[in-house]
Amino acid sequence: METPEATGLSRYIQRLLARARAFDTRHPAVWDATLTLTWTVAALVDAAGGWRNTARDPSVPVWLVLTLSLALVLPLYWRRSRPMTALAVMACATLVSEGSGAFLQAGYLQMLPLFHIALTRPPRALLPAFALLLPPLVAGAIRFPHETWDQRVIPTLWGYALVALLGLVVRSRRDHTAGLVDRARRLEIERDQEVRLAAAAERTRIAREMHDIIGHNLSVITGLADGGRYAAAKSPERAAQALDAIGTTSRQALDDLRRLLGVLRDDEQEAVRDPQPTLADLDTLLTGVRKTGLPVRLDVQNEPAAQPLAPGAQLTVYRIVQEALTNTLKHAGPSASATVLLAWSPKELLVDVVDTGTNTTTTATAPPGQGQGLTGMRERAALYDGRLACGPLPAGGWRVRLRLPLEDSPS
């Protein structure tokens, strides 16, 4: 089990490494120059005399050893930007070192550009890299065959292979990490898009509900108020009935509005969870419309014993009938009447709302910024794969026709 001290130490080391990588990303030349300078100092120290401890021919001129040492360390500065070029220069110096018998240990620094070739270049680039590394080893083994193959060539080749494998592993891990970061970024973008789409869809749904609730009830209240004003002079009792109906309708509209706004509150306990209207509530809807003076007849054909429509689909039918009758109240004129037909078949429900008004003003000719009723009806119908058709009748009046498939769930 990992102790808190170990966890804290590992986090501290990770932060240091992250800062080092960030500094290297911002100032790559500083790190390259520092590394090159460090190995240059080490190579020059070795060229001062230590190279003779591993040399096969200690009589190699010092100037040649010094030149070869510089040729083996200075290309390290370009090991990341041009690793193959750096390796080629170092391989040439190593070939001279092995052939002359100096056997400079700085030749092992070829592993650094080899690592960057495996890290940044395609895997096939390792073939020419090993083609550069092999000739110096073979030349040294041929020139000084005593114990060279077992003690130098084979172990060195294994070392080169392990370094190349390490570069491939680091590259694979880096690519995997970059893929995870990219995937997380894309998921975050998709999540934000989904949130925006969900918010837009919810705003549209709320706007549609408020339009249906408030628009219909205000149209009913307007009709009742107009009828009450005309009845006040002749029949005060009818005027009082109209006022009672206005009060009932306005209270119902306020209750519906409170329920809708209550769902938007943060405190879910305050939200009223009344059921949404269904087809069983059509009679109540039509009764309220009739109180305004608009004659409405409901005709139901072939109604099945069991309700085949889901509650959401029933709400769609209710709201479309409500919106169609609201438009009739607004535009059909005082002498209009309306008929609501619900015709059931094995595959679909046909809803026909027809009025006999002479004024066919629709939302298509409404002033800009108004007339969202037809748009809302089409949106509701589309949610359940329904087909909505609206238009004037040749003999006058207006028809709203909905064909709704009998599925249990929306598409």
GROMACS .gro file of C-alpha atoms in nm:
model
  411
    1MET     CA    1   0.000   0.000   0.000
    2GLU     CA    2   0.139   0.340  -0.100
    3THR     CA    3   0.216   0.567   0.195
    4PRO     CA    4   0.123   0.937   0.203
    5GLU     CA    5   0.494   1.025   0.207
    6ALA     CA    6   0.553   0.825  -0.111
    7THR     CA    7   0.251   0.982  -0.274
    8GLY     CA    8   0.370   1.330  -0.186
    9LEU     CA    9   0.722   1.257  -0.311
   10SER     CA   10   0.595   1.117  -0.642
   11ARG     CA   11   0.375   1.420  -0.694
   12TYR     CA   12   0.668   1.649  -0.619
   13ILE     CA   13   0.885   1.464  -0.872
   14GLN     CA   14   0.606   1.478  -1.129
   15ARG     CA   15   0.573   1.853  -1.081
   16LEU     CA   16   0.949   1.898  -1.125
   17LEU     CA   17   0.947   1.689  -1.442
   18ALA     CA   18   0.648   1.882  -1.574
   19ARG     CA   19   0.830   2.211  -1.511
   20ALA     CA   20   1.145   2.077  -1.680
   21ARG     CA   21   0.945   1.965  -1.985
   22ALA     CA   22   0.767   2.299  -2.000
   23PHE     CA   23   1.099   2.486  -1.986
   24ASP     CA   24   1.244   2.260  -2.253
   25THR     CA   25   0.941   2.324  -2.475
   26ARG     CA   26   0.980   2.700  -2.438
   27HIS     CA   27   1.362   2.707  -2.467
   28PRO     CA   28   1.484   2.394  -2.650
   29ALA     CA   29   1.817   2.551  -2.748
   30VAL     CA   30   1.914   2.604  -2.383
   31TRP     CA   31   1.876   2.236  -2.298
   32ASP     CA   32   2.050   2.124  -2.620
   33ALA     CA   33   2.344   2.358  -2.557
   34THR     CA   34   2.370   2.249  -2.191
   35LEU     CA   35   2.372   1.879  -2.282
   36THR     CA   36   2.627   1.931  -2.560
   37LEU     CA   37   2.853   2.136  -2.336
   38THR     CA   38   2.837   1.877  -2.057
   39TRP     CA   39   2.939   1.592  -2.284
   40THR     CA   40   3.205   1.806  -2.450
   41VAL     CA   41   3.370   1.864  -2.114
   42ALA     CA   42   3.350   1.491  -2.035
   43ALA     CA   43   3.496   1.398  -2.375
   44LEU     CA   44   3.784   1.644  -2.341
   45VAL     CA   45   3.861   1.511  -1.995
   46ASP     CA   46   3.873   1.161  -2.140
   47ALA     CA   47   4.091   1.285  -2.429
   48ALA     CA   48   4.344   1.413  -2.176
   49GLY     CA   49   4.463   1.058  -2.115
   50GLY     CA   50   4.182   0.841  -1.987
   51TRP     CA   51   4.108   0.707  -2.335
   52ARG     CA   52   4.426   0.496  -2.323
   53ASN     CA   53   4.264   0.268  -2.059
   54THR     CA   54   4.029   0.123  -2.323
   55ALA     CA   55   4.234   0.183  -2.639
   56ARG     CA   56   4.367  -0.104  -2.846
   57ASP     CA   57   4.644   0.124  -2.975
   58PRO     CA   58   4.758   0.381  -2.715
   59SER     CA   59   4.995   0.538  -2.966
   60VAL     CA   60   4.717   0.720  -3.154
   61PRO     CA   61   4.813   1.092  -3.187
   62VAL     CA   62   4.654   1.319  -2.927
   63TRP     CA   63   4.540   1.571  -3.189
   64LEU     CA   64   4.342   1.293  -3.363
   65VAL     CA   65   4.185   1.186  -3.033
   66LEU     CA   66   4.089   1.547  -2.960
   67THR     CA   67   3.941   1.594  -3.308
   68LEU     CA   68   3.746   1.269  -3.286
   69SER     CA   69   3.615   1.361  -2.939
   70LEU     CA   70   3.480   1.692  -3.065
   71ALA     CA   71   3.328   1.522  -3.369
   72LEU     CA   72   3.148   1.280  -3.139
   73VAL     CA   73   2.993   1.539  -2.904
   74LEU     CA   74   2.928   1.858  -3.101
   75PRO     CA   75   2.660   1.697  -3.329
   76LEU     CA   76   2.454   1.631  -3.015
   77TYR     CA   77   2.328   1.990  -3.041
   78TRP     CA   78   2.129   1.888  -3.352
   79ARG     CA   79   2.024   1.545  -3.225
   80ARG     CA   80   1.654   1.651  -3.204
   81SER     CA   81   1.622   1.869  -3.511
   82ARG     CA   82   1.837   1.656  -3.746
   83PRO     CA   83   1.908   1.325  -3.571
   84MET     CA   84   2.003   1.132  -3.884
   85THR     CA   85   2.262   1.393  -3.987
   86ALA     CA   86   2.406   1.402  -3.635
   87LEU     CA   87   2.427   1.022  -3.628
   88ALA     CA   88   2.602   1.014  -3.968
   89VAL     CA   89   2.872   1.259  -3.849
   90MET     CA   90   2.919   1.068  -3.524
   91ALA     CA   91   2.930   0.734  -3.709
   92CYS     CA   92   3.212   0.862  -3.932
   93ALA     CA   93   3.411   0.974  -3.626
   94THR     CA   94   3.343   0.638  -3.460
   95LEU     CA   95   3.464   0.454  -3.772
   96VAL     CA   96   3.797   0.638  -3.752
   97SER     CA   97   3.813   0.581  -3.376
   98GLU     CA   98   3.754   0.207  -3.410
   99GLY     CA   99   3.982   0.167  -3.709
  100SER     CA  100   4.269   0.356  -3.546
  101GLY     CA  101   4.243   0.157  -3.223
  102ALA     CA  102   4.152   0.460  -3.004
  103PHE     CA  103   3.816   0.306  -2.914
  104LEU     CA  104   3.689   0.634  -2.764
  105GLN     CA  105   3.405   0.583  -2.517
  106ALA     CA  106   3.235   0.894  -2.657
  107GLY     CA  107   3.124   0.670  -2.940
  108TYR     CA  108   2.848   0.542  -2.716
  109LEU     CA  109   2.688   0.886  -2.742
  110GLN     CA  110   2.550   0.768  -3.076
  111MET     CA  111   2.269   0.622  -2.867
  112LEU     CA  112   2.126   0.973  -2.814
  113PRO     CA  113   2.050   1.053  -3.182
  114LEU     CA  114   1.943   0.689  -3.227
  115PHE     CA  115   1.688   0.740  -2.947
  116HIS     CA  116   1.550   1.054  -3.115
  117ILE     CA  117   1.529   0.875  -3.450
  118ALA     CA  118   1.313   0.608  -3.288
  119LEU     CA  119   1.117   0.877  -3.103
  120THR     CA  120   1.041   1.116  -3.389
  121ARG     CA  121   1.095   0.936  -3.719
  122PRO     CA  122   0.903   0.651  -3.883
  123PRO     CA  123   1.014   0.304  -3.768
  124ARG     CA  124   1.164   0.234  -4.110
  125ALA     CA  125   1.420   0.510  -4.039
  126LEU     CA  126   1.586   0.272  -3.791
  127LEU     CA  127   1.718   0.060  -4.078
  128PRO     CA  128   1.953   0.328  -4.219
  129ALA     CA  129   2.041   0.426  -3.861
  130PHE     CA  130   2.165   0.074  -3.785
  131ALA     CA  131   2.337   0.073  -4.123
  132LEU     CA  132   2.543   0.368  -3.996
  133LEU     CA  133   2.612   0.210  -3.657
  134LEU     CA  134   2.727  -0.131  -3.777
  135PRO     CA  135   3.034  -0.048  -3.996
  136PRO     CA  136   3.242   0.107  -3.713
  137LEU     CA  137   3.184  -0.200  -3.495
  138VAL     CA  138   3.273  -0.439  -3.777
  139ALA     CA  139   3.581  -0.234  -3.869
  140GLY     CA  140   3.707  -0.239  -3.511
  141ALA     CA  141   3.643  -0.614  -3.483
  142ILE     CA  142   3.831  -0.686  -3.803
  143ARG     CA  143   4.116  -0.451  -3.721
  144PHE     CA  144   4.154  -0.583  -3.364
  145PRO     CA  145   3.983  -0.924  -3.354
  146HIS     CA  146   4.105  -1.033  -3.010
  147GLU     CA  147   3.798  -1.052  -2.778
  148THR     CA  148   3.630  -0.769  -2.969
  149TRP     CA  149   3.329  -0.960  -3.101
  150ASP     CA  150   3.222  -1.096  -2.764
  151GLN     CA  151   3.320  -0.801  -2.549
  152ARG     CA  152   3.229  -0.508  -2.774
  153VAL     CA  153   3.029  -0.582  -3.088
  154ILE     CA  154   2.748  -0.800  -2.954
  155PRO     CA  155   2.688  -0.606  -2.629
  156THR     CA  156   2.699  -0.275  -2.816
  157LEU     CA  157   2.445  -0.397  -3.071
  158TRP     CA  158   2.218  -0.510  -2.787
  159GLY     CA  159   2.256  -0.168  -2.628
  160TYR     CA  160   2.161   0.005  -2.954
  161ALA     CA  161   1.859  -0.225  -2.990
  162LEU     CA  162   1.740  -0.152  -2.636
  163VAL     CA  163   1.779   0.224  -2.691
  164ALA     CA  164   1.576   0.204  -3.013
  165LEU     CA  165   1.313  -0.003  -2.834
  166LEU     CA  166   1.302   0.255  -2.551
  167GLY     CA  167   1.246   0.531  -2.806
  168LEU     CA  168   0.960   0.337  -2.964
  169VAL     CA  169   0.802   0.275  -2.621
  170VAL     CA  170   0.826   0.642  -2.523
  171ARG     CA  171   0.685   0.742  -2.861
  172SER     CA  172   0.397   0.498  -2.825
  173ARG     CA  173   0.320   0.625  -2.476
  174ARG     CA  174   0.341   0.986  -2.589
  175ASP     CA  175   0.110   0.923  -2.885
  176HIS     CA  176  -0.131   0.736  -2.657
  177THR     CA  177  -0.131   1.024  -2.408
  178ALA     CA  178  -0.181   1.276  -2.688
  179GLY     CA  179  -0.470   1.066  -2.819
  180LEU     CA  180  -0.629   1.058  -2.475
  181VAL     CA  181  -0.588   1.435  -2.439
  182ASP     CA  182  -0.737   1.491  -2.784
  183ARG     CA  183  -1.024   1.256  -2.707
  184ALA     CA  184  -1.089   1.432  -2.376
  185ARG     CA  185  -1.087   1.766  -2.555
  186ARG     CA  186  -1.329   1.641  -2.820
  187LEU     CA  187  -1.553   1.487  -2.554
  188GLU     CA  188  -1.553   1.819  -2.369
  189ILE     CA  189  -1.647   2.002  -2.689
  190GLU     CA  190  -1.921   1.746  -2.762
  191ARG     CA  191  -2.046   1.774  -2.404
  192ASP     CA  192  -2.066   2.153  -2.434
  193GLN     CA  193  -2.247   2.117  -2.765
  194GLU     CA  194  -2.490   1.869  -2.614
  195VAL     CA  195  -2.553   2.104  -2.322
  196ARG     CA  196  -2.619   2.393  -2.560
  197LEU     CA  197  -2.846   2.178  -2.778
  198ALA     CA  198  -3.032   2.050  -2.472
  199ALA     CA  199  -3.071   2.405  -2.341
  200ALA     CA  200  -3.198   2.523  -2.680
  201ALA     CA  201  -3.440   2.230  -2.702
  202GLU     CA  202  -3.563   2.299  -2.349
  203ARG     CA  203  -3.609   2.669  -2.425
  204THR     CA  204  -3.806   2.575  -2.736
  205ARG     CA  205  -4.021   2.330  -2.539
  206ILE     CA  206  -4.090   2.586  -2.265
  207ALA     CA  207  -4.170   2.856  -2.521
  208ARG     CA  208  -4.406   2.616  -2.698
  209GLU     CA  209  -4.582   2.522  -2.375
  210MET     CA  210  -4.616   2.884  -2.264
  211HIS     CA  211  -4.748   2.981  -2.606
  212ASP     CA  212  -5.008   2.702  -2.597
  213ILE     CA  213  -5.116   2.768  -2.237
  214ILE     CA  214  -5.115   3.147  -2.230
  215GLY     CA  215  -5.221   3.202  -2.591
  216HIS     CA  216  -5.520   2.971  -2.570
  217ASN     CA  217  -5.642   3.096  -2.232
  218LEU     CA  218  -5.602   3.461  -2.329
  219SER     CA  219  -5.799   3.396  -2.647
  220VAL     CA  220  -6.075   3.235  -2.440
  221ILE     CA  221  -6.069   3.525  -2.193
  222THR     CA  222  -6.087   3.775  -2.481
  223GLY     CA  223  -6.385   3.595  -2.631
  224LEU     CA  224  -6.561   3.582  -2.294
  225ALA     CA  225  -6.492   3.949  -2.230
  226ASP     CA  226  -6.627   4.049  -2.571
  227GLY     CA  227  -6.937   3.834  -2.522
  228GLY     CA  228  -6.990   3.970  -2.169
  229ARG     CA  229  -6.970   4.326  -2.293
  230TYR     CA  230  -7.244   4.268  -2.548
  231ALA     CA  231  -7.456   4.072  -2.298
  232ALA     CA  232  -7.424   4.335  -2.023
  233ALA     CA  233  -7.680   4.566  -2.185
  234LYS     CA  234  -7.945   4.297  -2.244
  235SER     CA  235  -7.884   4.017  -1.993
  236PRO     CA  236  -7.688   4.099  -1.678
  237GLU     CA  237  -7.705   3.733  -1.579
  238ARG     CA  238  -7.518   3.631  -1.897
  239ALA     CA  239  -7.261   3.901  -1.824
  240ALA     CA  240  -7.211   3.761  -1.475
  241GLN     CA  241  -7.167   3.411  -1.621
  242ALA     CA  242  -6.908   3.549  -1.861
  243LEU     CA  243  -6.721   3.709  -1.572
  244ASP     CA  244  -6.730   3.383  -1.378
  245ALA     CA  245  -6.592   3.198  -1.683
  246ILE     CA  246  -6.318   3.462  -1.721
  247GLY     CA  247  -6.220   3.412  -1.357
  248THR     CA  248  -6.215   3.033  -1.395
  249THR     CA  249  -6.012   3.047  -1.715
  250SER     CA  250  -5.763   3.298  -1.578
  251ARG     CA  251  -5.711   3.093  -1.261
  252GLN     CA  252  -5.654   2.781  -1.470
  253ALA     CA  253  -5.401   2.972  -1.684
  254LEU     CA  254  -5.221   3.093  -1.372
  255ASP     CA  255  -5.211   2.742  -1.228
  256ASP     CA  256  -5.069   2.604  -1.553
  257LEU     CA  257  -4.813   2.883  -1.566
  258ARG     CA  258  -4.709   2.826  -1.204
  259ARG     CA  259  -4.668   2.455  -1.273
  260LEU     CA  260  -4.454   2.523  -1.578
  261LEU     CA  261  -4.234   2.776  -1.398
  262GLY     CA  262  -4.214   2.556  -1.089
  263VAL     CA  263  -4.035   2.289  -1.291
  264LEU     CA  264  -3.762   2.545  -1.367
  265ARG     CA  265  -3.688   2.614  -1.001
  266ASP     CA  266  -3.383   2.473  -0.832
  267ASP     CA  267  -3.588   2.334  -0.544
  268GLU     CA  268  -3.759   2.028  -0.687
  269GLN     CA  269  -3.988   2.007  -0.384
  270GLU     CA  270  -4.158   2.328  -0.494
  271ALA     CA  271  -4.233   2.206  -0.846
  272VAL     CA  272  -4.587   2.091  -0.898
  273ARG     CA  273  -4.598   1.758  -1.078
  274ASP     CA  274  -4.952   1.769  -1.216
  275PRO     CA  275  -5.010   1.533  -1.509
  276GLN     CA  276  -5.007   1.681  -1.859
  277PRO     CA  277  -5.334   1.696  -2.052
  278THR     CA  278  -5.438   1.385  -2.245
  279LEU     CA  279  -5.716   1.300  -2.489
  280ALA     CA  280  -5.950   1.254  -2.194
  281ASP     CA  281  -5.918   1.629  -2.126
  282LEU     CA  282  -6.045   1.732  -2.469
  283ASP     CA  283  -6.402   1.764  -2.339
  284THR     CA  284  -6.286   2.014  -2.075
  285LEU     CA  285  -6.096   2.207  -2.341
  286LEU     CA  286  -6.397   2.222  -2.574
  287THR     CA  287  -6.627   2.325  -2.288
  288GLY     CA  288  -6.404   2.624  -2.218
  289VAL     CA  289  -6.402   2.718  -2.586
  290ARG     CA  290  -6.782   2.692  -2.610
  291LYS     CA  291  -6.816   2.940  -2.324
  292THR     CA  292  -6.665   3.205  -2.549
  293GLY     CA  293  -6.953   3.163  -2.794
  294LEU     CA  294  -6.774   2.946  -3.050
  295PRO     CA  295  -6.982   2.633  -3.131
  296VAL     CA  296  -6.752   2.332  -3.131
  297ARG     CA  297  -6.852   1.975  -3.210
  298LEU     CA  298  -6.640   1.671  -3.125
  299ASP     CA  299  -6.667   1.364  -3.345
  300VAL     CA  300  -6.481   1.047  -3.245
  301GLN     CA  301  -6.478   0.751  -3.486
  302ASN     CA  302  -6.361   0.393  -3.420
  303GLU     CA  303  -6.210   0.473  -3.079
  304PRO     CA  304  -6.023   0.164  -2.951
  305ALA     CA  305  -6.096   0.015  -2.611
  306ALA     CA  306  -5.734   0.054  -2.496
  307GLN     CA  307  -5.549   0.381  -2.554
  308PRO     CA  308  -5.270   0.307  -2.809
  309LEU     CA  309  -5.102   0.648  -2.780
  310ALA     CA  310  -4.827   0.729  -2.533
  311PRO     CA  311  -4.891   1.022  -2.293
  312GLY     CA  312  -4.654   1.242  -2.494
  313ALA     CA  313  -4.841   1.172  -2.816
  314GLN     CA  314  -5.172   1.243  -2.645
  315LEU     CA  315  -5.031   1.577  -2.526
  316THR     CA  316  -4.931   1.651  -2.886
  317VAL     CA  317  -5.288   1.590  -3.008
  318TYR     CA  318  -5.431   1.799  -2.723
  319ARG     CA  319  -5.198   2.095  -2.789
  320ILE     CA  320  -5.259   2.089  -3.165
  321VAL     CA  321  -5.636   2.089  -3.116
  322GLN     CA  322  -5.595   2.366  -2.859
  323GLU     CA  323  -5.382   2.578  -3.093
  324ALA     CA  324  -5.617   2.522  -3.387
  325LEU     CA  325  -5.919   2.636  -3.183
  326THR     CA  326  -5.720   2.932  -3.050
  327ASN     CA  327  -5.653   3.043  -3.408
  328THR     CA  328  -6.022   3.000  -3.484
  329LEU     CA  329  -6.109   3.228  -3.192
  330LYS     CA  330  -5.859   3.487  -3.313
  331HIS     CA  331  -5.921   3.487  -3.688
  332ALA     CA  332  -6.242   3.307  -3.787
  333GLY     CA  333  -6.487   3.582  -3.695
  334PRO     CA  334  -6.794   3.598  -3.468
  335SER     CA  335  -7.019   3.371  -3.680
  336ALA     CA  336  -6.776   3.081  -3.713
  337SER     CA  337  -6.814   2.728  -3.583
  338ALA     CA  338  -6.565   2.446  -3.553
  339THR     CA  339  -6.557   2.067  -3.574
  340VAL     CA  340  -6.297   1.841  -3.417
  341LEU     CA  341  -6.270   1.493  -3.567
  342LEU     CA  342  -6.071   1.206  -3.415
  343ALA     CA  343  -6.070   0.910  -3.656
  344TRP     CA  344  -5.886   0.596  -3.544
  345SER     CA  345  -5.745   0.337  -3.782
  346PRO     CA  346  -5.520   0.035  -3.719
  347LYS     CA  347  -5.208   0.234  -3.809
  348GLU     CA  348  -5.274   0.600  -3.732
  349LEU     CA  349  -5.492   0.862  -3.569
  350LEU     CA  350  -5.643   1.128  -3.794
  351VAL     CA  351  -5.716   1.461  -3.626
  352ASP     CA  352  -5.916   1.714  -3.824
  353VAL     CA  353  -5.998   2.061  -3.691
  354VAL     CA  354  -6.216   2.255  -3.936
  355ASP     CA  355  -6.378   2.596  -3.887
  356THR     CA  356  -6.628   2.782  -4.102
  357GLY     CA  357  -6.481   3.128  -4.058
  358THR     CA  358  -6.446   3.373  -4.340
  359ASN     CA  359  -6.123   3.534  -4.218
  360THR     CA  360  -5.835   3.297  -4.302
  361THR     CA  361  -5.555   3.504  -4.158
  362THR     CA  362  -5.285   3.262  -4.048
  363THR     CA  363  -4.953   3.275  -3.885
  364ALA     CA  364  -4.798   3.292  -4.228
  365THR     CA  365  -4.940   3.643  -4.272
  366ALA     CA  366  -4.900   3.756  -3.914
  367PRO     CA  367  -4.679   4.050  -3.830
  368PRO     CA  368  -4.309   3.978  -3.787
  369GLY     CA  369  -4.224   3.829  -3.450
  370GLN     CA  370  -4.571   3.683  -3.404
  371GLY     CA  371  -4.751   3.373  -3.521
  372GLN     CA  372  -4.555   3.085  -3.369
  373GLY     CA  373  -4.860   2.858  -3.354
  374LEU     CA  374  -4.810   2.669  -3.680
  375THR     CA  375  -4.439   2.630  -3.609
  376GLY     CA  376  -4.515   2.485  -3.266
  377MET     CA  377  -4.773   2.246  -3.409
  378ARG     CA  378  -4.531   2.120  -3.674
  379GLU     CA  379  -4.259   2.071  -3.411
  380ARG     CA  380  -4.493   1.871  -3.189
  381ALA     CA  381  -4.608   1.656  -3.481
  382ALA     CA  382  -4.250   1.590  -3.593
  383LEU     CA  383  -4.156   1.460  -3.246
  384TYR     CA  384  -4.387   1.161  -3.300
  385ASP     CA  385  -4.338   1.116  -3.676
  386GLY     CA  386  -4.670   1.288  -3.742
  387ARG     CA  387  -4.766   1.476  -4.058
  388LEU     CA  388  -4.936   1.813  -4.022
  389ALA     CA  389  -5.119   1.996  -4.299
  390CYS     CA  390  -5.276   2.342  -4.258
  391GLY     CA  391  -5.454   2.557  -4.509
  392PRO     CA  392  -5.772   2.738  -4.616
  393LEU     CA  393  -6.075   2.557  -4.755
  394PRO     CA  394  -6.221   2.643  -5.097
  395ALA     CA  395  -6.561   2.725  -4.945
  396GLY     CA  396  -6.408   2.937  -4.669
  397GLY     CA  397  -6.269   2.849  -4.333
  398TRP     CA  398  -5.953   2.677  -4.225
  399ARG     CA  399  -5.842   2.318  -4.174
  400VAL     CA  400  -5.571   2.170  -3.954
  401ARG     CA  401  -5.510   1.801  -4.024
  402LEU     CA  402  -5.277   1.576  -3.825
  403ARG     CA  403  -5.188   1.216  -3.906
  404LEU     CA  404  -5.015   1.051  -3.611
  405PRO     CA  405  -4.877   0.694  -3.628
  406LEU     CA  406  -4.981   0.463  -3.346
  407GLU     CA  407  -4.645   0.394  -3.185
  408ASP     CA  408  -4.572   0.368  -2.816
  409SER     CA  409  -4.264   0.589  -2.825
  410PRO     CA  410  -4.142   0.886  -3.026
  411SER     CA  411  -3.888   0.855  -3.306
   0.00000   0.00000   0.00000
